[in-house]
Short mmCIF file of C-alpha atoms (C1' of nucleotides) in Angstrom, two decimals:
data_model
loop_
_atom_site.label_atom_id
_atom_site.label_comp_id
_atom_site.label_asym_id
_atom_site.label_seq_id
_atom_site.Cartn_x
_atom_site.Cartn_y
_atom_site.Cartn_z
CA UNK A 1 1.88 -13.82 -25.50
CA UNK A 2 5.26 -12.78 -26.82
CA UNK A 3 7.61 -15.58 -27.83
CA UNK A 4 9.58 -17.08 -24.98
CA UNK A 5 12.35 -14.67 -24.01
CA UNK A 6 15.94 -15.74 -24.77
CA UNK A 7 18.34 -17.19 -22.13
CA UNK A 8 17.64 -14.41 -19.65
CA UNK A 9 20.66 -12.30 -18.86
CA UNK A 10 22.01 -11.81 -15.39
CA UNK A 11 20.58 -8.32 -15.56
CA UNK A 12 17.07 -9.64 -16.18
CA UNK A 13 17.46 -12.28 -13.53
CA UNK A 14 18.35 -9.57 -11.06
CA UNK A 15 15.35 -7.47 -12.13
CA UNK A 16 12.95 -10.39 -11.79
CA UNK A 17 14.26 -11.41 -8.40
CA UNK A 18 14.19 -7.82 -7.20
CA UNK A 19 10.59 -7.32 -8.35
CA UNK A 20 9.44 -10.26 -6.29
CA UNK A 21 11.50 -9.57 -3.20
CA UNK A 22 10.87 -5.82 -3.06
CA UNK A 23 7.13 -6.47 -3.37
CA UNK A 24 7.06 -9.18 -0.75
CA UNK A 25 9.31 -7.57 1.82
CA UNK A 26 9.69 -3.95 0.91
CA UNK A 27 12.75 -2.03 -0.13
CA UNK A 28 14.51 -1.67 3.20
CA UNK A 29 14.09 -5.21 4.39
CA UNK A 30 15.29 -6.70 1.13
CA UNK A 31 19.06 -7.12 1.12
CA UNK A 32 21.49 -7.10 -1.75
CA UNK A 33 22.56 -10.59 -0.84
CA UNK A 34 18.98 -11.88 -0.93
CA UNK A 35 18.51 -10.53 -4.44
CA UNK A 36 21.76 -12.06 -5.62
CA UNK A 37 20.85 -15.39 -4.09
CA UNK A 38 17.34 -15.40 -5.58
CA UNK A 39 18.72 -14.46 -8.99
CA UNK A 40 21.41 -17.11 -8.78
CA UNK A 41 24.27 -14.69 -9.25
CA UNK A 42 26.76 -13.03 -6.96
CA UNK A 43 25.40 -10.05 -5.11
CA UNK A 44 28.35 -7.85 -6.03
CA UNK A 45 27.32 -8.22 -9.66
CA UNK A 46 24.42 -5.97 -8.92
CA UNK A 47 26.79 -3.03 -8.78
CA UNK A 48 28.06 -3.87 -12.22
CA UNK A 49 24.63 -3.38 -13.79
CA UNK A 50 23.10 -0.79 -11.48
CA UNK A 51 24.54 2.21 -9.73
CA UNK A 52 23.06 1.18 -6.40
CA UNK A 53 20.11 -0.53 -4.73
CA UNK A 54 17.89 2.47 -5.38
CA UNK A 55 18.47 2.48 -9.12
CA UNK A 56 17.66 -1.20 -9.35
CA UNK A 57 14.37 -0.37 -7.64
CA UNK A 58 13.57 2.44 -10.07
CA UNK A 59 14.29 0.15 -12.98
CA UNK A 60 11.89 -2.53 -11.70
CA UNK A 61 9.18 0.08 -11.20
CA UNK A 62 9.63 1.53 -14.64
CA UNK A 63 9.39 -1.82 -16.37
CA UNK A 64 5.96 -2.46 -14.83
CA UNK A 65 4.48 0.97 -15.46
CA UNK A 66 5.64 0.95 -19.06
CA UNK A 67 3.84 -2.33 -19.65
CA UNK A 68 0.71 -1.16 -17.83
CA UNK A 69 0.54 1.98 -19.91
CA UNK A 70 1.14 0.11 -23.17
CA UNK A 71 -1.57 -2.46 -22.47
CA UNK A 72 -4.27 -0.14 -21.20
CA UNK A 73 -3.71 2.40 -23.97
CA UNK A 74 -3.69 -0.32 -26.56
CA UNK A 75 -6.78 -2.12 -25.31
CA UNK A 76 -8.97 0.93 -24.85
CA UNK A 77 -8.19 2.65 -28.15
CA UNK A 78 -10.97 3.36 -30.61
CA UNK A 79 -13.78 1.74 -28.66
CA UNK A 80 -17.07 3.23 -27.66
CA UNK A 81 -17.10 4.36 -24.01
CA UNK A 82 -18.60 1.26 -22.48
CA UNK A 83 -16.48 -1.23 -24.42
CA UNK A 84 -13.44 0.98 -23.86
CA UNK A 85 -13.88 0.97 -20.10
CA UNK A 86 -14.36 -2.79 -20.07
CA UNK A 87 -11.24 -3.23 -22.16
CA UNK A 88 -9.31 -0.85 -19.91
CA UNK A 89 -10.20 -2.76 -16.77
CA UNK A 90 -9.47 -6.06 -18.49
CA UNK A 91 -6.03 -4.78 -19.52
CA UNK A 92 -5.38 -3.63 -15.98
CA UNK A 93 -6.32 -7.09 -14.72
CA UNK A 94 -4.18 -8.86 -17.31
CA UNK A 95 -1.11 -6.78 -16.58
CA UNK A 96 -1.50 -7.45 -12.89
CA UNK A 97 -1.90 -11.15 -13.55
CA UNK A 98 1.39 -11.16 -15.44
CA UNK A 99 3.17 -9.13 -12.76
CA UNK A 100 1.40 -10.17 -9.59
CA UNK A 101 4.00 -8.56 -7.37
CA UNK A 102 4.19 -5.23 -9.10
CA UNK A 103 1.11 -3.49 -7.65
CA UNK A 104 2.38 -4.09 -4.15
CA UNK A 105 5.76 -2.83 -5.18
CA UNK A 106 4.16 0.25 -6.65
CA UNK A 107 1.97 0.99 -3.68
CA UNK A 108 4.86 0.70 -1.29
CA UNK A 109 6.37 3.62 -3.08
CA UNK A 110 3.11 5.53 -3.25
CA UNK A 111 2.51 5.48 0.47
CA UNK A 112 5.82 7.12 1.19
CA UNK A 113 5.70 10.70 2.29
CA UNK A 114 8.25 11.33 -0.40
CA UNK A 115 7.16 9.10 -3.28
CA UNK A 116 10.64 9.43 -4.74
CA UNK A 117 11.01 6.98 -7.58
CA UNK A 118 7.29 6.64 -8.20
CA UNK A 119 6.52 10.25 -8.91
CA UNK A 120 7.74 10.09 -12.49
CA UNK A 121 5.86 6.86 -13.11
CA UNK A 122 2.64 8.33 -11.72
CA UNK A 123 3.10 11.38 -13.88
CA UNK A 124 3.42 9.10 -16.88
CA UNK A 125 0.25 7.25 -15.89
CA UNK A 126 -1.57 10.54 -15.36
CA UNK A 127 -1.03 11.76 -18.90
CA UNK A 128 -1.63 8.40 -20.58
CA UNK A 129 -3.84 5.69 -19.06
CA UNK A 130 -5.61 7.87 -16.51
CA UNK A 131 -6.32 10.58 -19.05
CA UNK A 132 -7.68 8.00 -21.45
CA UNK A 133 -10.04 6.64 -18.82
CA UNK A 134 -11.28 10.12 -17.98
CA UNK A 135 -11.81 10.81 -21.68
CA UNK A 136 -13.86 7.64 -22.09
CA UNK A 137 -16.08 8.65 -19.20
CA UNK A 138 -16.56 12.17 -20.51
CA UNK A 139 -17.33 10.83 -23.97
CA UNK A 140 -20.00 8.61 -22.49
CA UNK A 141 -21.44 11.54 -20.62
CA UNK A 142 -21.62 13.65 -23.76
CA UNK A 143 -23.29 10.77 -25.60
CA UNK A 144 -25.94 10.55 -22.88
CA UNK A 145 -24.87 7.01 -21.92
CA UNK A 146 -23.48 8.02 -18.52
CA UNK A 147 -24.92 10.25 -15.85
CA UNK A 148 -23.66 13.79 -16.32
CA UNK A 149 -23.45 14.63 -12.61
CA UNK A 150 -20.44 12.46 -11.83
CA UNK A 151 -16.93 13.88 -11.78
CA UNK A 152 -14.94 12.08 -14.45
CA UNK A 153 -11.61 12.06 -12.55
CA UNK A 154 -13.30 10.87 -9.37
CA UNK A 155 -15.14 8.16 -11.27
CA UNK A 156 -11.88 7.13 -12.92
CA UNK A 157 -10.21 6.82 -9.52
CA UNK A 158 -13.11 4.75 -8.22
CA UNK A 159 -12.82 2.51 -11.25
CA UNK A 160 -9.12 1.76 -10.99
CA UNK A 161 -9.19 1.68 -7.18
CA UNK A 162 -11.18 -1.54 -7.16
CA UNK A 163 -8.62 -3.75 -8.90
CA UNK A 164 -5.72 -1.83 -7.43
CA UNK A 165 -6.95 -2.35 -3.89
CA UNK A 166 -7.88 -5.95 -4.58
CA UNK A 167 -4.39 -6.85 -5.73
CA UNK A 168 -2.58 -4.71 -3.19
CA UNK A 169 -4.41 -6.07 -0.20
CA UNK A 170 -4.66 -9.58 -1.57
CA UNK A 171 -3.85 -11.40 1.68
CA UNK A 172 -6.43 -9.29 3.47
CA UNK A 173 -8.98 -9.76 0.72
CA UNK A 174 -8.58 -13.49 1.09
CA UNK A 175 -9.50 -13.16 4.75
CA UNK A 176 -12.43 -10.85 3.99
CA UNK A 177 -13.80 -13.32 1.45
CA UNK A 178 -13.39 -16.12 3.95
CA UNK A 179 -10.87 -18.09 1.90
CA UNK A 180 -8.74 -20.54 3.78
CA UNK A 181 -5.59 -20.43 1.69
CA UNK A 182 -3.51 -17.31 2.12
CA UNK A 183 -4.00 -16.37 -1.48
CA UNK A 184 -6.99 -15.53 -3.65
CA UNK A 185 -7.28 -17.94 -6.56
CA UNK A 186 -6.67 -16.74 -10.09
CA UNK A 187 -10.28 -17.58 -10.90
CA UNK A 188 -11.54 -15.35 -8.11
CA UNK A 189 -9.29 -12.56 -9.34
CA UNK A 190 -10.79 -12.92 -12.81
CA UNK A 191 -14.30 -12.87 -11.38
CA UNK A 192 -13.51 -9.75 -9.45
CA UNK A 193 -12.09 -8.05 -12.53
CA UNK A 194 -15.38 -8.65 -14.34
CA UNK A 195 -17.29 -7.44 -11.31
CA UNK A 196 -15.17 -4.28 -11.15
CA UNK A 197 -16.03 -3.36 -14.73
CA UNK A 198 -19.72 -4.09 -14.13
CA UNK A 199 -19.71 -2.11 -10.92
CA UNK A 200 -18.13 0.94 -12.52
CA UNK A 201 -20.40 0.87 -15.56
CA UNK A 202 -23.49 0.44 -13.41
CA UNK A 203 -22.38 3.38 -11.28
CA UNK A 204 -21.90 5.49 -14.39
CA UNK A 205 -25.00 4.43 -16.27
CA UNK A 206 -27.56 7.12 -17.00
CA UNK A 207 -30.77 6.50 -15.13
CA UNK A 208 -33.42 5.47 -17.68
CA UNK A 209 -36.09 6.94 -15.46
CA UNK A 210 -34.67 9.70 -13.27
CA UNK A 211 -37.91 9.93 -11.38
CA UNK A 212 -38.41 9.87 -7.60
CA UNK A 213 -36.06 7.01 -6.83
CA UNK A 214 -35.69 8.37 -3.34
CA UNK A 215 -37.73 11.35 -2.34
CA UNK A 216 -36.50 12.60 1.03
CA UNK A 217 -33.36 10.59 1.65
CA UNK A 218 -30.79 12.71 -0.10
CA UNK A 219 -29.68 15.12 2.56
CA UNK A 220 -29.90 12.97 5.64
CA UNK A 221 -27.53 10.28 6.84
CA UNK A 222 -24.72 12.07 5.15
CA UNK A 223 -22.89 13.18 8.23
CA UNK A 224 -24.33 10.74 10.65
CA UNK A 225 -20.88 9.59 11.77
CA UNK A 226 -19.75 12.65 13.58
CA UNK B 1 -15.82 14.57 19.71
CA UNK B 2 -14.45 13.29 23.00
CA UNK B 3 -13.21 15.85 25.46
CA UNK B 4 -9.62 16.99 24.96
CA UNK B 5 -7.31 14.21 26.15
CA UNK B 6 -5.29 14.87 29.30
CA UNK B 7 -1.54 15.80 29.34
CA UNK B 8 -0.57 12.94 27.01
CA UNK B 9 1.70 10.40 28.61
CA UNK B 10 5.08 9.46 27.24
CA UNK B 11 3.49 6.23 26.08
CA UNK B 12 0.90 8.09 24.02
CA UNK B 13 3.49 10.45 22.67
CA UNK B 14 5.49 7.48 21.48
CA UNK B 15 2.43 5.90 19.89
CA UNK B 16 1.50 9.11 18.08
CA UNK B 17 5.02 9.69 16.80
CA UNK B 18 5.31 6.07 15.72
CA UNK B 19 2.01 6.18 13.84
CA UNK B 20 3.19 9.10 11.76
CA UNK B 21 6.73 7.90 11.15
CA UNK B 22 5.84 4.30 10.38
CA UNK B 23 3.25 5.49 7.88
CA UNK B 24 5.54 8.00 6.22
CA UNK B 25 8.67 5.89 6.04
CA UNK B 26 7.70 2.33 6.73
CA UNK B 27 8.70 0.08 9.55
CA UNK B 28 12.25 -0.77 8.57
CA UNK B 29 13.38 2.72 7.67
CA UNK B 30 11.99 4.24 10.84
CA UNK B 31 14.53 4.12 13.66
CA UNK B 32 14.03 3.98 17.39
CA UNK B 33 15.90 7.24 17.76
CA UNK B 34 13.65 9.00 15.25
CA UNK B 35 10.59 7.94 17.20
CA UNK B 36 12.10 9.09 20.48
CA UNK B 37 13.12 12.40 18.97
CA UNK B 38 9.70 13.00 17.39
CA UNK B 39 7.97 12.10 20.65
CA UNK B 40 10.29 14.34 22.64
CA UNK B 41 11.50 11.57 24.92
CA UNK B 42 14.57 9.42 25.11
CA UNK B 43 14.60 6.55 22.67
CA UNK B 44 15.52 3.98 25.30
CA UNK B 45 12.24 4.77 27.05
CA UNK B 46 10.53 2.90 24.28
CA UNK B 47 11.79 -0.35 25.76
CA UNK B 48 10.24 0.55 29.08
CA UNK B 49 6.73 0.66 27.58
CA UNK B 50 7.02 -1.85 24.75
CA UNK B 51 8.81 -5.15 24.44
CA UNK B 52 10.44 -4.16 21.17
CA UNK B 53 9.97 -2.16 17.99
CA UNK B 54 7.57 -4.73 16.58
CA UNK B 55 5.22 -4.59 19.54
CA UNK B 56 5.05 -0.83 19.32
CA UNK B 57 4.01 -1.28 15.72
CA UNK B 58 1.29 -3.77 16.59
CA UNK B 59 -0.03 -1.39 19.23
CA UNK B 60 -0.29 1.49 16.78
CA UNK B 61 -2.11 -0.71 14.30
CA UNK B 62 -4.55 -2.00 16.88
CA UNK B 63 -5.46 1.48 18.07
CA UNK B 64 -6.51 2.51 14.58
CA UNK B 65 -8.47 -0.62 13.71
CA UNK B 66 -10.32 -0.52 17.01
CA UNK B 67 -11.46 3.03 16.30
CA UNK B 68 -12.39 2.23 12.71
CA UNK B 69 -14.50 -0.72 13.80
CA UNK B 70 -16.19 1.26 16.56
CA UNK B 71 -17.08 4.15 14.28
CA UNK B 72 -18.31 2.19 11.30
CA UNK B 73 -20.35 -0.23 13.42
CA UNK B 74 -21.81 2.63 15.39
CA UNK B 75 -22.67 4.77 12.39
CA UNK B 76 -24.26 2.08 10.27
CA UNK B 77 -26.40 0.49 12.96
CA UNK B 78 -30.15 0.39 12.56
CA UNK B 79 -30.36 2.28 9.30
CA UNK B 80 -32.05 1.22 6.12
CA UNK B 81 -29.58 -0.12 3.54
CA UNK B 82 -28.99 3.07 1.61
CA UNK B 83 -28.62 5.31 4.65
CA UNK B 84 -26.53 2.63 6.32
CA UNK B 85 -24.06 2.46 3.46
CA UNK B 86 -23.81 6.24 3.33
CA UNK B 87 -23.18 6.34 7.07
CA UNK B 88 -20.62 3.56 6.78
CA UNK B 89 -18.62 5.37 4.12
CA UNK B 90 -18.89 8.63 6.06
CA UNK B 91 -17.56 6.91 9.18
CA UNK B 92 -14.71 5.46 7.17
CA UNK B 93 -13.90 8.93 5.86
CA UNK B 94 -14.10 10.52 9.30
CA UNK B 95 -11.84 7.94 10.91
CA UNK B 96 -9.30 8.43 8.15
CA UNK B 97 -9.50 12.18 8.55
CA UNK B 98 -8.68 11.81 12.25
CA UNK B 99 -5.85 9.35 11.58
CA UNK B 100 -4.56 10.45 8.20
CA UNK B 101 -1.45 8.31 8.46
CA UNK B 102 -3.09 5.10 9.58
CA UNK B 103 -4.34 3.77 6.23
CA UNK B 104 -0.85 3.94 4.81
CA UNK B 105 0.48 2.24 7.89
CA UNK B 106 -2.13 -0.44 7.52
CA UNK B 107 -1.52 -1.06 3.86
CA UNK B 108 2.19 -1.37 4.37
CA UNK B 109 1.46 -4.35 6.47
CA UNK B 110 -1.14 -5.72 4.09
CA UNK B 111 1.19 -5.81 1.12
CA UNK B 112 3.69 -7.98 2.94
CA UNK B 113 3.85 -11.58 1.87
CA UNK B 114 3.51 -12.37 5.54
CA UNK B 115 1.01 -9.83 6.83
CA UNK B 116 2.18 -10.60 10.34
CA UNK B 117 0.78 -8.04 12.71
CA UNK B 118 -2.12 -7.09 10.45
CA UNK B 119 -3.70 -10.48 10.13
CA UNK B 120 -5.48 -10.29 13.47
CA UNK B 121 -6.68 -6.79 12.73
CA UNK B 122 -8.04 -7.83 9.35
CA UNK B 123 -9.77 -10.77 10.95
CA UNK B 124 -11.40 -8.36 13.37
CA UNK B 125 -12.52 -6.14 10.52
CA UNK B 126 -13.83 -9.14 8.61
CA UNK B 127 -16.24 -10.19 11.33
CA UNK B 128 -17.38 -6.68 12.24
CA UNK B 129 -17.33 -3.78 9.77
CA UNK B 130 -16.98 -5.82 6.61
CA UNK B 131 -19.70 -8.23 7.63
CA UNK B 132 -21.99 -5.31 8.44
CA UNK B 133 -21.43 -3.79 5.02
CA UNK B 134 -22.17 -7.09 3.30
CA UNK B 135 -25.33 -7.45 5.39
CA UNK B 136 -26.52 -3.98 4.38
CA UNK B 137 -26.04 -4.83 0.72
CA UNK B 138 -27.84 -8.13 1.03
CA UNK B 139 -30.67 -6.48 2.91
CA UNK B 140 -31.03 -3.95 0.11
CA UNK B 141 -31.09 -6.78 -2.42
CA UNK B 142 -33.81 -8.62 -0.54
CA UNK B 143 -35.82 -5.40 -0.34
CA UNK B 144 -35.57 -4.95 -4.10
CA UNK B 145 -33.62 -1.70 -3.74
CA UNK B 146 -30.38 -3.13 -5.11
CA UNK B 147 -29.72 -5.30 -8.12
CA UNK B 148 -29.76 -8.93 -7.10
CA UNK B 149 -27.04 -10.04 -9.55
CA UNK B 150 -24.13 -8.40 -7.74
CA UNK B 151 -21.97 -10.36 -5.30
CA UNK B 152 -22.33 -8.69 -1.91
CA UNK B 153 -18.72 -9.31 -0.76
CA UNK B 154 -17.34 -8.08 -4.08
CA UNK B 155 -19.55 -5.01 -3.94
CA UNK B 156 -18.42 -4.38 -0.37
CA UNK B 157 -14.78 -4.55 -1.44
CA UNK B 158 -15.44 -2.16 -4.31
CA UNK B 159 -17.14 0.21 -1.88
CA UNK B 160 -14.37 0.37 0.69
CA UNK B 161 -11.62 0.21 -1.94
CA UNK B 162 -12.44 3.68 -3.20
CA UNK B 163 -11.67 5.60 0.00
CA UNK B 164 -8.96 3.17 0.99
CA UNK B 165 -7.12 3.63 -2.28
CA UNK B 166 -7.70 7.37 -2.25
CA UNK B 167 -6.08 7.80 1.15
CA UNK B 168 -3.35 5.25 0.59
CA UNK B 169 -2.17 6.67 -2.69
CA UNK B 170 -2.80 10.26 -1.70
CA UNK B 171 0.36 11.73 -3.21
CA UNK B 172 -0.35 9.91 -6.46
CA UNK B 173 -3.99 10.94 -6.41
CA UNK B 174 -2.88 14.53 -6.13
CA UNK B 175 -0.87 14.11 -9.31
CA UNK B 176 -3.73 12.32 -11.08
CA UNK B 177 -6.12 15.14 -10.19
CA UNK B 178 -3.60 17.67 -11.41
CA UNK B 179 -3.12 19.36 -8.07
CA UNK B 180 0.05 21.33 -7.63
CA UNK B 181 0.60 20.92 -3.91
CA UNK B 182 1.81 17.49 -2.91
CA UNK B 183 -1.30 16.90 -0.85
CA UNK B 184 -4.98 16.64 -1.62
CA UNK B 185 -6.94 19.26 0.30
CA UNK B 186 -9.29 18.20 3.08
CA UNK B 187 -12.14 19.62 1.05
CA UNK B 188 -11.28 17.43 -1.92
CA UNK B 189 -11.10 14.41 0.38
CA UNK B 190 -14.59 15.25 1.66
CA UNK B 191 -15.89 15.63 -1.87
CA UNK B 192 -14.42 12.29 -2.80
CA UNK B 193 -15.99 10.61 0.21
CA UNK B 194 -19.39 11.83 -0.93
CA UNK B 195 -18.65 10.72 -4.47
CA UNK B 196 -17.60 7.26 -3.22
CA UNK B 197 -20.93 6.72 -1.49
CA UNK B 198 -22.84 7.97 -4.54
CA UNK B 199 -20.78 5.79 -6.85
CA UNK B 200 -21.35 2.66 -4.80
CA UNK B 201 -25.08 3.26 -4.39
CA UNK B 202 -25.51 4.01 -8.08
CA UNK B 203 -23.66 0.80 -8.91
CA UNK B 204 -25.91 -1.15 -6.58
CA UNK B 205 -29.20 0.49 -7.51
CA UNK B 206 -31.84 -1.71 -9.06
CA UNK B 207 -32.48 -0.77 -12.67
CA UNK B 208 -35.98 0.71 -12.92
CA UNK B 209 -36.19 -0.45 -16.52
CA UNK B 210 -34.06 -3.52 -17.14
CA UNK B 211 -34.74 -3.41 -20.85
CA UNK B 212 -32.23 -3.57 -23.72
CA UNK B 213 -29.61 -1.21 -22.32
CA UNK B 214 -26.94 -2.92 -24.35
CA UNK B 215 -27.91 -5.54 -26.85
CA UNK B 216 -24.77 -7.13 -28.29
CA UNK B 217 -21.92 -5.66 -26.29
CA UNK B 218 -21.82 -8.04 -23.37
CA UNK B 219 -19.38 -10.69 -24.51
CA UNK B 220 -16.97 -8.68 -26.58
CA UNK B 221 -14.12 -6.47 -25.47
CA UNK B 222 -13.76 -8.51 -22.36
CA UNK B 223 -10.54 -10.17 -23.22
CA UNK B 224 -9.29 -7.71 -25.73
CA UNK B 225 -6.01 -7.17 -23.92
CA UNK B 226 -4.34 -10.45 -24.64
"C1'" DG C 1 10.28 6.81 34.77
"C1'" DT C 2 13.92 8.76 32.30
"C1'" DC C 3 18.36 9.04 30.94
"C1'" DT C 4 23.68 7.87 29.06
"C1'" DA C 5 26.64 4.75 27.07
"C1'" DT C 6 27.75 0.98 24.47
"C1'" DA C 7 27.76 -3.82 22.85
"C1'" DG C 8 26.96 -6.66 19.01
"C1'" DG C 9 25.00 -7.65 14.54
"C1'" DC C 10 23.83 -6.79 9.97
"C1'" DT C 11 24.05 -4.07 5.68
"C1'" DG C 12 25.39 -1.42 1.47
"C1'" DA C 13 29.09 -0.74 -1.12
"C1'" DT C 14 34.14 -1.11 -2.77
"C1'" DA C 15 38.70 -3.21 -4.14
"C1'" DG C 16 40.67 -6.17 -6.78
"C1'" DA C 17 41.67 -11.17 -8.55
"C1'" DC C 18 40.27 -14.05 -12.33
"C1'" DG D 1 31.34 -10.37 -16.54
"C1'" DT D 2 31.65 -12.70 -12.37
"C1'" DC D 3 33.56 -13.67 -8.19
"C1'" DT D 4 35.90 -13.35 -2.98
"C1'" DA D 5 36.97 -10.69 0.78
"C1'" DT D 6 36.29 -6.93 3.57
"C1'" DC D 7 35.24 -2.50 5.84
"C1'" DA D 8 32.85 1.35 7.68
"C1'" DG D 9 28.41 2.81 9.23
"C1'" DC D 10 24.15 2.39 11.30
"C1'" DC D 11 20.72 0.05 13.96
"C1'" DT D 12 18.32 -2.56 17.79
"C1'" DA D 13 18.49 -3.64 22.22
"C1'" DT D 14 20.60 -3.90 26.95
"C1'" DA D 15 23.01 -2.44 31.32
"C1'" DG D 16 22.85 0.42 34.70
"C1'" DA D 17 23.11 5.33 36.93
"C1'" DC D 18 19.92 8.70 38.64
#
DNA sequence: GTCTATAGGCTGATAGAC
DNA sequence: GTCTATCAGCCTATAGAC
């Protein structure tokens, strides 16, 4: 934990309020006046610090991605493949826990036909965190720890997708898990983060005995949903 | 494949146009006039068939979920656990391929603090497709095919999260995979669907030799990203 | 069933005082 | 740096002719 941040400038207050509101309601539905009200400052002040509503949005997005990259890169450096992947997923979970609204904010941008502001942030992720995760998987494959027949980028997507989806669709996940409250508890989120790392590592693990685990079942049932 | 649908009524044209536009731009940014224009009918006609913009949205959502439930339930019925899970994922992939915009539409609703229209649809999914997937996993655990230490609901979420995330974040995935065009090819999507089923089944598979696969690495690196 | 025309409300952004 | 006041533009939804 970094030391408690100083007074908190109006600029930061605006960024914090915007992060929450944009994530909860989306860009279009969130109004300038709402942000000003939530930040406790006048809404016109927004135009003193940011060129327009869009730039405020970009700034919020960038703050989150920068922290995600820093934490995942930091946590997964210099470890062996298995420990590195565990640390990577843990860092992903921790960053999300600190910015619970950010994944939703991010995904809102990603689903756009024109992912405008997000495209630069995704590019950054692609050459840092995502590349690191792929490298860890490939290293494990070379070392004989992981099965060699899996595509490293695909496996990396499957790995990050778990926590990403969990936090994005959190209200829905609560319903799927049969929770009553409209939120998943922090403890459940932690449990799922551990599960996600286990799940990915189990999926990657080299089979100790690659014998006839299934003899005739490989080709069938593959396209049964036509 | 059902036989080619007849002429396509104005109502259906509106629904189709709305599905695409809502998914691409979101609810708020999509205007009544855009939908009318895209559907090739007058925008005021929308109020003849639907009470308001919101009801049109609910209708689009319901159409997709109903088809997803039908296909996944149909495909995964009566199979053994492994074949059932493969069929389930294949049905998920096929439904998405037929409604490429729908997952984005759906997730837009899910990320809202108040998932309004989606909550009923998620409830429906929870007691049908999701429950089926959990049952398949538990059945495999009882039969000794799958590791007994995994949580079935968590594993089910991890399973569906892969394709869900892939199709939701499609523009970002294209960047992560280093594709030039701003879309992932249909072939790549098919490859990923196969990978997703393999990944999930490998993660679930019972270890033939549960010996010392890792001796001292369990506890460490778990919280390294503080 | 499909259209034209328009009312009425809300929003992003600016001007300018302090 | 922070505020008040305000406007021009766009959007949903309705009325009503055909």
